[in-house]
PDB file of C-alpha atoms in Angstrom:
ATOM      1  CA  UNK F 680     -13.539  -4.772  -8.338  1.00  0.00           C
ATOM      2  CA  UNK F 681      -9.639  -3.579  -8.651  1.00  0.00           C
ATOM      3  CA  UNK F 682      -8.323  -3.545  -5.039  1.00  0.00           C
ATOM      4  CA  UNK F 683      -8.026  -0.130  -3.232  1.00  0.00           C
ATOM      5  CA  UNK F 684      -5.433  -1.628  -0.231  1.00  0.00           C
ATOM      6  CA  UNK F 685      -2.446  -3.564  -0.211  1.00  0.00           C
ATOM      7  CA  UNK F 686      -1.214  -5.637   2.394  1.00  0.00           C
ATOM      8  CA  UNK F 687       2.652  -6.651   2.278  1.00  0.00           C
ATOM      9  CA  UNK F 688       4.172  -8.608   4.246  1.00  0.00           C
ATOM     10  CA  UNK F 689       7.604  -9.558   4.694  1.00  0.00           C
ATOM     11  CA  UNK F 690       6.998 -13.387   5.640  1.00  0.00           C
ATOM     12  CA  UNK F 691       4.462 -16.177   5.093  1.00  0.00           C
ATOM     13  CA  UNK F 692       4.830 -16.240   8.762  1.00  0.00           C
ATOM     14  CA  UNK F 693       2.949 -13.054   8.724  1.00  0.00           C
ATOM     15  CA  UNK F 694      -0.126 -14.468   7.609  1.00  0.00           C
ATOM     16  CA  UNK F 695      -1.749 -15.694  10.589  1.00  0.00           C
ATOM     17  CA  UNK F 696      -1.602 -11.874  11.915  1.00  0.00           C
ATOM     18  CA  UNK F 697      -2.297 -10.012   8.618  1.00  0.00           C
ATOM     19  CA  UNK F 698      -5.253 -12.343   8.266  1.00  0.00           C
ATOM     20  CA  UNK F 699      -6.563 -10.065  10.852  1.00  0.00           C
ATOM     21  CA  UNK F 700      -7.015  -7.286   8.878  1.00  0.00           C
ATOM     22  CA  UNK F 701      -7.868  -8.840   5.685  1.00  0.00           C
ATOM     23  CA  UNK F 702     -10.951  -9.641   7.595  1.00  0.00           C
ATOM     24  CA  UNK F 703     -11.849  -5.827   9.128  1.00  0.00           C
ATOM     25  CA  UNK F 704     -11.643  -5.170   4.811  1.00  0.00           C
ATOM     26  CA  UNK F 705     -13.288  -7.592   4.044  1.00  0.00           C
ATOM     27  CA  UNK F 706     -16.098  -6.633   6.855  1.00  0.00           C
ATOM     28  CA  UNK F 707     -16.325  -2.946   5.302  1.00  0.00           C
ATOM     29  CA  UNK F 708     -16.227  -4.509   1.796  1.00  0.00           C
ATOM     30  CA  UNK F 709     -12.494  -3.048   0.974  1.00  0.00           C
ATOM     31  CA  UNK F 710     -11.292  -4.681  -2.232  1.00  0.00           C
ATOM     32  CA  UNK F 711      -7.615  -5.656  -1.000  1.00  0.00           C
ATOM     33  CA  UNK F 712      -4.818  -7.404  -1.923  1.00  0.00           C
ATOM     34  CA  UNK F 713      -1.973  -9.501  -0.307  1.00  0.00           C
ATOM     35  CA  UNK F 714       1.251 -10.053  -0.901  1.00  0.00           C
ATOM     36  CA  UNK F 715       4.831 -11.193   0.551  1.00  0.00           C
ATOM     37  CA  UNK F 716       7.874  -9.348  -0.677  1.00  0.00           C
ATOM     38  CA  UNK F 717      10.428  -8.555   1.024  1.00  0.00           C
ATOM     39  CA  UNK F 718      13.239  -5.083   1.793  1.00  0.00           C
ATOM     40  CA  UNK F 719      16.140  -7.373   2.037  1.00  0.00           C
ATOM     41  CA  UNK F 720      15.403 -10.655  -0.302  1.00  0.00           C
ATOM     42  CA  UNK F 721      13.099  -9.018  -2.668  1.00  0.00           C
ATOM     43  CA  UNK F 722      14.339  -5.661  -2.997  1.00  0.00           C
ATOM     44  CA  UNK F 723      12.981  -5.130  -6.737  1.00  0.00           C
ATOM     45  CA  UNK F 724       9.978  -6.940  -6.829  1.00  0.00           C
ATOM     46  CA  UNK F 725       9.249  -4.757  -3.431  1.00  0.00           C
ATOM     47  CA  UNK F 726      10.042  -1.579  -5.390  1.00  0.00           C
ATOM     48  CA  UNK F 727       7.814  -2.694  -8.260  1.00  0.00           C
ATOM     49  CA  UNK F 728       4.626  -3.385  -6.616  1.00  0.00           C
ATOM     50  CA  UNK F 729       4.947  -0.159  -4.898  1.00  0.00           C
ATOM     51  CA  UNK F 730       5.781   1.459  -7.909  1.00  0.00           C
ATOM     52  CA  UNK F 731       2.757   0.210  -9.639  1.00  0.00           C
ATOM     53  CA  UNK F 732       0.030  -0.149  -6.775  1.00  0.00           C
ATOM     54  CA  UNK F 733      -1.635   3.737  -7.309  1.00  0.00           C
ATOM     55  CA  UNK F 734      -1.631   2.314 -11.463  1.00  0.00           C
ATOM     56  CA  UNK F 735      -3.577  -0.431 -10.053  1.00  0.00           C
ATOM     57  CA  UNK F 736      -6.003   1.491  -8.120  1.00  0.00           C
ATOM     58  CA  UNK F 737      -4.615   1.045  -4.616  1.00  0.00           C
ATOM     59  CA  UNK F 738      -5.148   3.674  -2.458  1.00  0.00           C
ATOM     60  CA  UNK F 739      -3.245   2.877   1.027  1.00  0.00           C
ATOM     61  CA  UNK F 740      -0.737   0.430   1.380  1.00  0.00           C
ATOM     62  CA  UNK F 741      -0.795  -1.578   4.800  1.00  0.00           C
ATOM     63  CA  UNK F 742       2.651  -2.801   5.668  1.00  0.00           C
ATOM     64  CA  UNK F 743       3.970  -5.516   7.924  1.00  0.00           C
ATOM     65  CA  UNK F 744       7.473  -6.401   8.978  1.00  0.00           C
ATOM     66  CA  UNK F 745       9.356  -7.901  12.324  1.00  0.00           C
ATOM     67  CA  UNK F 746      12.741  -7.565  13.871  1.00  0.00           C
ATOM     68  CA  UNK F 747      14.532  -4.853  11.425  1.00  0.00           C
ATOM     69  CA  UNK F 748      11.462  -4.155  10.426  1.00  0.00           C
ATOM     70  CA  UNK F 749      12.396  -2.326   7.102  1.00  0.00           C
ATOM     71  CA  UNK F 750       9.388  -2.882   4.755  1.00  0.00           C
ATOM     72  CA  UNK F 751       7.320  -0.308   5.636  1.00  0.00           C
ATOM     73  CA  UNK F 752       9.689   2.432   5.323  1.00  0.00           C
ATOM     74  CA  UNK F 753      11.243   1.273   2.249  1.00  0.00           C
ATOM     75  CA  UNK F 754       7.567   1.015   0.792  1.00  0.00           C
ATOM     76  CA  UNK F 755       6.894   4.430   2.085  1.00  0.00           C
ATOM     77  CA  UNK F 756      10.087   5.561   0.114  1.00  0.00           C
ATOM     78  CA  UNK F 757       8.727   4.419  -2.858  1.00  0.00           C
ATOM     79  CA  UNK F 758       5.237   6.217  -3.136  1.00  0.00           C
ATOM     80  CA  UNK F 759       3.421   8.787  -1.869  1.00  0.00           C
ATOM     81  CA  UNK F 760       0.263   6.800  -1.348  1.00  0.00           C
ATOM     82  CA  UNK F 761      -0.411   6.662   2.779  1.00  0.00           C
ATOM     83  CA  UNK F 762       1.344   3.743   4.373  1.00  0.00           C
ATOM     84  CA  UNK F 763       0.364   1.999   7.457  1.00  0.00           C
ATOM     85  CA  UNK F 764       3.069  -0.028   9.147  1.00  0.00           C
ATOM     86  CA  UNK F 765       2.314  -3.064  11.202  1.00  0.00           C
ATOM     87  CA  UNK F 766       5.015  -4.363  13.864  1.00  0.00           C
ATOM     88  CA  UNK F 767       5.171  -8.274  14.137  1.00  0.00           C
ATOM     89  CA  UNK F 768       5.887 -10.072  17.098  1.00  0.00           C
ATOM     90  CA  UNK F 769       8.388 -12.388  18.172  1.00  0.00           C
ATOM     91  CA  UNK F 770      11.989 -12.197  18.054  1.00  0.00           C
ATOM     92  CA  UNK F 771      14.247 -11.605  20.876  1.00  0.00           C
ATOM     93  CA  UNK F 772      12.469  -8.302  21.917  1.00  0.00           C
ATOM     94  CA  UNK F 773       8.653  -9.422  20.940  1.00  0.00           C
ATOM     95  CA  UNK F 774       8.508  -6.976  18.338  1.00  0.00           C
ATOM     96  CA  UNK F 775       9.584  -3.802  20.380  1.00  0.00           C
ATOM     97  CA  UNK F 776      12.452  -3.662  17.780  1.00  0.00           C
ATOM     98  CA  UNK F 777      10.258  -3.833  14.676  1.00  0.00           C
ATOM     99  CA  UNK F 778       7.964  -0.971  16.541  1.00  0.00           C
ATOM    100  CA  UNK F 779      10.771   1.249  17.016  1.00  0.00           C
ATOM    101  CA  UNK F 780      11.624   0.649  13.667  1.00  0.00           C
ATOM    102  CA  UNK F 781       8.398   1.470  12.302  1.00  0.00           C
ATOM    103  CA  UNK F 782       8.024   4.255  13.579  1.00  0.00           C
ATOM    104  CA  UNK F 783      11.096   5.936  14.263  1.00  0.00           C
ATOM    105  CA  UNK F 784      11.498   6.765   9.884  1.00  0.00           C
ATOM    106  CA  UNK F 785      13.183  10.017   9.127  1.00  0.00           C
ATOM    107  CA  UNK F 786      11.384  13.810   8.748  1.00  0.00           C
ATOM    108  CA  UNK F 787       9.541  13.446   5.026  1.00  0.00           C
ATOM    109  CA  UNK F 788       8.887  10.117   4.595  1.00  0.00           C
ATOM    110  CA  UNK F 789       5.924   9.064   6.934  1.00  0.00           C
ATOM    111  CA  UNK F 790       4.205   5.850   8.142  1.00  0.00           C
ATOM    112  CA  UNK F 791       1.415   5.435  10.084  1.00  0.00           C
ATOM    113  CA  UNK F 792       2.307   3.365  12.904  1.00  0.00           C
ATOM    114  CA  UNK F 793       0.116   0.633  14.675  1.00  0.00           C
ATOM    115  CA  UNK F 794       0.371  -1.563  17.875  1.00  0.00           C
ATOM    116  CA  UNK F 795       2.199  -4.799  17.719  1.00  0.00           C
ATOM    117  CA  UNK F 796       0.518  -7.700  16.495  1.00  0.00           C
ATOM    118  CA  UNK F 797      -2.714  -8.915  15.769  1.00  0.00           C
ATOM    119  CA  UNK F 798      -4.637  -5.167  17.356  1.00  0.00           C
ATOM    120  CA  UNK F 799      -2.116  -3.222  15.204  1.00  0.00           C
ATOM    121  CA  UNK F 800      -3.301  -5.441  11.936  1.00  0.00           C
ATOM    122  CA  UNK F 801      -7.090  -4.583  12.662  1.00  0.00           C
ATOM    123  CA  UNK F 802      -6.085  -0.935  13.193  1.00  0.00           C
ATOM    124  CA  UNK F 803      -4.146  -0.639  10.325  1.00  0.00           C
ATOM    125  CA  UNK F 804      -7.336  -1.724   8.505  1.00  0.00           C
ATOM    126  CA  UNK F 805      -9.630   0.451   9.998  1.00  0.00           C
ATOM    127  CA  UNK F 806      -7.438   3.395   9.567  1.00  0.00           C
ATOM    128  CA  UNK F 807      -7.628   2.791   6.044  1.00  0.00           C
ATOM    129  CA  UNK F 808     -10.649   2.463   5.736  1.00  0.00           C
ATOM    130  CA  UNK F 809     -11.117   5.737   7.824  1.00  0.00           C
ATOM    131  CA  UNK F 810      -8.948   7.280   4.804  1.00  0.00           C
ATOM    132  CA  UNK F 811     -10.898   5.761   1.861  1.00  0.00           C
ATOM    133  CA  UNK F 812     -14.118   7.055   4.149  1.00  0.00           C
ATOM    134  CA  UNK F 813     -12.793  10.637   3.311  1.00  0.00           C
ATOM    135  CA  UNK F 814     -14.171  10.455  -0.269  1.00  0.00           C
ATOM    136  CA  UNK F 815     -16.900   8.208   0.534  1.00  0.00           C
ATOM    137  CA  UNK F 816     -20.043   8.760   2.353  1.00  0.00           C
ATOM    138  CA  UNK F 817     -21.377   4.981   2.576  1.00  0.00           C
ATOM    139  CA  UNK F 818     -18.084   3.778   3.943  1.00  0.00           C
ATOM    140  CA  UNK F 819     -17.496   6.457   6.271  1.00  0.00           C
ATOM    141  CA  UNK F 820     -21.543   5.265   7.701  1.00  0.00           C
ATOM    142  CA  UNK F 821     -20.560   1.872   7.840  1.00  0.00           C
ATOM    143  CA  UNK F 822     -17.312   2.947   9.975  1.00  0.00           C
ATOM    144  CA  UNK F 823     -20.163   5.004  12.589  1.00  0.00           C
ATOM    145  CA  UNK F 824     -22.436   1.964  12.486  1.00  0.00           C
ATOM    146  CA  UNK F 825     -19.615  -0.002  13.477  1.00  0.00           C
ATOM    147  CA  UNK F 826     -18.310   2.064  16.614  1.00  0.00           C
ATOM    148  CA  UNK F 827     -22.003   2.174  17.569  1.00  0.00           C
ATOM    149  CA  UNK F 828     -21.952  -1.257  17.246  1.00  0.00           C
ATOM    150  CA  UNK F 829     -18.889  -1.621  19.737  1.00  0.00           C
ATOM    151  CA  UNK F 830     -20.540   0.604  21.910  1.00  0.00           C
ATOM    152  CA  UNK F 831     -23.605  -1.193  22.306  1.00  0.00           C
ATOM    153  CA  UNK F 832     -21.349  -4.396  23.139  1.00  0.00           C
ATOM    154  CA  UNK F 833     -19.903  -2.645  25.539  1.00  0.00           C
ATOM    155  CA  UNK F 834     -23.215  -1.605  27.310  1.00  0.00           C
ATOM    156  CA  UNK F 835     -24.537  -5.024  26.990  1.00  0.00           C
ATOM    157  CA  UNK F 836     -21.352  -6.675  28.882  1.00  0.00           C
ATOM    158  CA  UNK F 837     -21.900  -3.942  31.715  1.00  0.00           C
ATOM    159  CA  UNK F 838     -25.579  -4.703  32.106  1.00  0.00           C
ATOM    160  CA  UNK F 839     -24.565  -8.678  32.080  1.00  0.00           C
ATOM    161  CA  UNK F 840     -21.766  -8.073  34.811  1.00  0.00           C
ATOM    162  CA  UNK F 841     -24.292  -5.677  37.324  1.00  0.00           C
ATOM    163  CA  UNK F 842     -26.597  -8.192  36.907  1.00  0.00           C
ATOM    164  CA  UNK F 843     -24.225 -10.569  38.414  1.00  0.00           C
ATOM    165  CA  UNK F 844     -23.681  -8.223  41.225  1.00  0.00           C
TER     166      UNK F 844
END
């Protein structure tokens, strides 16, 4: 099945995080795929798998990037498919700076921004897959199954504690 996400990160040392949401796809059954290229050292082969991804069948691009945190926004330049930034931590501001830079792009050229780290990678998936739900009935029933699920977690984990009481 021809992927309908793509994950890009800037790093290898991105992995360990983007993991993360390759596994809320892979949970919903999103066809994905991953990828490292970067704004600054990759410039063109950035520009060409953005250029190419809605060719491909990719729907929503999830983006990743730390400190300057540039990738998003210059993948969001490049197509008008939705783009989900992630903000990677570390650095000497533990990824406050790549936030800000996420999210701060100019009037007209939008990305969705996510928390830092590993919660912002399994948002970023499950806002996609809230998008690709739009057009698709049995996704978007997974997506309630699985908030009812984390509901019922929740209730369980309260019962468990008052019992303790």
């Amino acid at each position: 099945m021809n992927p309908k996400v793509l994950i890009v990160m800037g790093s290898d040392s991105d992995c360990p995080v983007m993991e993360e949401t390759a596994k809320i796809l892979e949970q919903f059954a999103i066809p994905y795929e991953m990828r490292i290229a970067s704004a600054h050292r990759t410039p063109q082969k950035t520009a060409a798998l953005v250029e190419g991804a809605a060719d491909r069948g990719i729907q929503v691009i999830i983006a990743a990037a730390g400190l300057a945190a540039h990738l998003p926004g210059v993948v969001a330049a490049g197509t008008i498919l939705p783009v989900i930034g992630v903000p990677m931590g570390g650095g000497p501001l533990n990824g406050v700076d790549a936030l800000y830079a996420i999210v701060q792009m100019p009037g007209g050229i939008p990305v969705a921004t996510t928390a830092i780290g590993k919660a912002g990678a399994k948002n970023a998936a499950l806002l996609a897959a809230q998008i690709l739900a739009l057009g698709d009935a049995e996704l978007s029933g997974k997506l309630l199954a699985y908030r009812q699920q984390m509901a019922t977690e929740v209730e369980a984990k309260d019962r468990k504690l008052q019992e303790r009481r």
